[in-house]
Amino acid sequence: PRPSAAPAPPLAGGTPLLDAQKAFYAALTSGDLAAMEALLASSRSERVSSAIDAGARLDPWPSQLRDDARPKDLEVGDADETAFDEDRGMTTCVEETANGATLLAVQSWVNEGGAWKLSAHETIPYAPNSQAGAVLKCDNRGCVALVRRQRGQMRE
């Protein structure tokens, strides 16, 4: 496995988009369903819908935020933002999990009623030998995990 270091600097907020990102991770790691629901956009992600249509299992936010399921030890840093216009933006960051996996994360945001709302959250493993075994795609319904197959375990 590759050596890992905690992402730096930690999430600091400071702009409306980065403040929304910080609130998302606070809700995710603390299991605060009400805070998460307040951050979620009314729209659904086409990528999540496509995964569900292809047979992926959706785990709703109440399941994602359970004490035994949420990533309470997740370290997040190296945040950045892009506002495409006054109604659409994106934030990115690096996630470091308790098991040492490093993930790149991207959040898509829409402005609903003057507040940035999360329309999609996606993570991908950062390194070829990453401990992360899945790509995660989330929207207002919850998350789907698209698990990669390990070499030598594929069926012919």
XYZ file of C-alpha atoms in Angstrom:
156
model
C 0.000 0.000 0.000
C 1.098 3.530 -0.657
C 2.012 5.753 2.274
C -0.703 8.244 3.062
C -0.912 11.560 4.788
C -3.931 13.424 6.080
C -5.235 15.937 3.557
C -4.189 19.508 4.248
C -5.402 22.097 4.791
C -8.632 20.940 6.458
C -11.969 22.297 5.289
C -12.160 25.934 6.276
C -15.191 27.307 4.459
C -15.078 31.031 3.840
C -17.231 31.343 0.735
C -20.879 30.341 0.242
C -19.940 27.226 -1.763
C -17.147 26.145 0.583
C -19.408 26.811 3.580
C -22.026 24.505 2.000
C -19.352 21.840 1.434
C -18.210 22.132 5.049
C -21.833 21.789 6.241
C -22.249 18.679 4.048
C -19.251 16.953 5.629
C -20.325 18.003 9.124
C -23.748 16.398 8.554
C -22.182 13.307 6.954
C -19.658 12.609 9.701
C -21.983 13.452 12.602
C -25.001 11.575 11.225
C -27.229 14.664 11.328
C -30.089 13.672 9.021
C -32.002 16.958 9.465
C -28.912 18.962 8.503
C -28.284 16.689 5.508
C -31.880 16.963 4.312
C -31.662 20.761 4.586
C -28.635 20.711 2.242
C -30.103 18.452 -0.446
C -31.386 19.850 -3.740
C -34.835 18.972 -4.989
C -33.400 17.563 -8.256
C -32.119 14.051 -8.824
C -28.761 13.140 -10.337
C -28.925 11.453 -13.734
C -25.835 9.423 -12.801
C -27.499 8.029 -9.683
C -30.683 7.309 -11.649
C -28.670 5.502 -14.369
C -26.908 3.370 -11.763
C -30.229 2.442 -10.149
C -31.709 1.622 -13.565
C -28.717 -0.668 -14.207
C -29.379 -2.577 -10.965
C -27.354 -0.704 -8.343
C -28.806 -0.647 -4.830
C -29.728 2.743 -3.412
C -28.937 3.226 0.261
C -31.098 6.146 1.465
C -29.629 8.917 3.627
C -31.099 7.527 6.879
C -29.076 4.334 6.205
C -25.965 6.248 5.144
C -25.981 8.313 8.340
C -26.514 5.480 10.847
C -23.885 5.335 13.575
C -22.550 2.010 12.253
C -22.500 3.148 8.612
C -21.401 6.776 8.421
C -17.749 7.759 7.964
C -17.338 9.455 11.351
C -13.520 9.296 11.185
C -13.328 10.751 7.674
C -10.651 13.417 7.206
C -11.359 15.930 4.450
C -9.171 18.655 3.025
C -7.686 20.331 -0.026
C -11.024 21.922 -0.895
C -11.605 23.997 -4.002
C -14.625 25.535 -5.672
C -15.871 26.696 -9.055
C -18.995 28.782 -9.519
C -20.146 28.311 -13.112
C -22.757 31.013 -12.716
C -25.059 32.274 -9.945
C -27.113 29.054 -10.044
C -24.552 26.253 -10.489
C -21.282 25.431 -8.778
C -18.909 22.626 -7.905
C -16.634 21.851 -4.985
C -13.836 19.300 -4.836
C -11.759 17.826 -2.039
C -9.692 14.850 -0.944
C -11.144 12.351 1.530
C -8.994 10.114 3.722
C -10.891 7.202 5.286
C -10.114 5.443 8.555
C -8.800 2.408 6.628
C -6.280 4.553 4.739
C -8.127 4.889 1.443
C -7.749 8.200 -0.349
C -10.648 9.413 -2.464
C -11.216 12.358 -4.737
C -14.644 13.849 -4.091
C -16.727 16.266 -6.107
C -19.970 17.923 -5.099
C -22.329 19.578 -7.585
C -24.425 22.435 -6.223
C -27.483 24.346 -7.410
C -28.799 27.588 -6.021
C -32.350 27.075 -4.765
C -34.004 30.109 -3.189
C -30.684 31.842 -2.542
C -29.016 28.848 -0.851
C -26.533 26.366 -2.297
C -28.078 22.873 -2.313
C -26.246 19.622 -3.022
C -27.409 18.041 -6.278
C -24.727 15.318 -6.428
C -21.781 13.961 -4.448
C -19.339 11.519 -6.026
C -16.108 9.901 -4.890
C -13.495 7.923 -6.790
C -10.378 6.103 -5.555
C -7.345 8.377 -5.856
C -4.512 5.926 -6.414
C -4.170 2.646 -8.354
C -3.421 0.688 -5.170
C -6.056 2.477 -3.119
C -7.875 0.561 -0.408
C -11.128 2.048 -1.733
C -13.138 -0.581 -3.532
C -16.020 1.474 -4.873
C -17.112 4.619 -6.619
C -19.850 6.383 -4.666
C -22.611 8.428 -6.303
C -25.192 10.283 -4.188
C -28.117 12.651 -4.617
C -31.196 13.629 -2.601
C -32.334 9.984 -2.410
C -29.110 8.579 -0.950
C -26.067 6.809 -2.389
C -25.155 3.949 -4.698
C -21.771 2.221 -4.488
C -20.356 0.900 -7.729
C -17.908 -1.786 -6.604
C -14.884 -2.578 -8.718
C -13.976 -6.173 -9.283
C -10.558 -7.355 -8.203
C -8.254 -8.867 -10.822
C -8.655 -12.615 -11.030
C -12.157 -12.524 -9.575
C -14.040 -11.764 -12.764
C -16.257 -14.465 -14.153
C -15.842 -15.480 -17.755
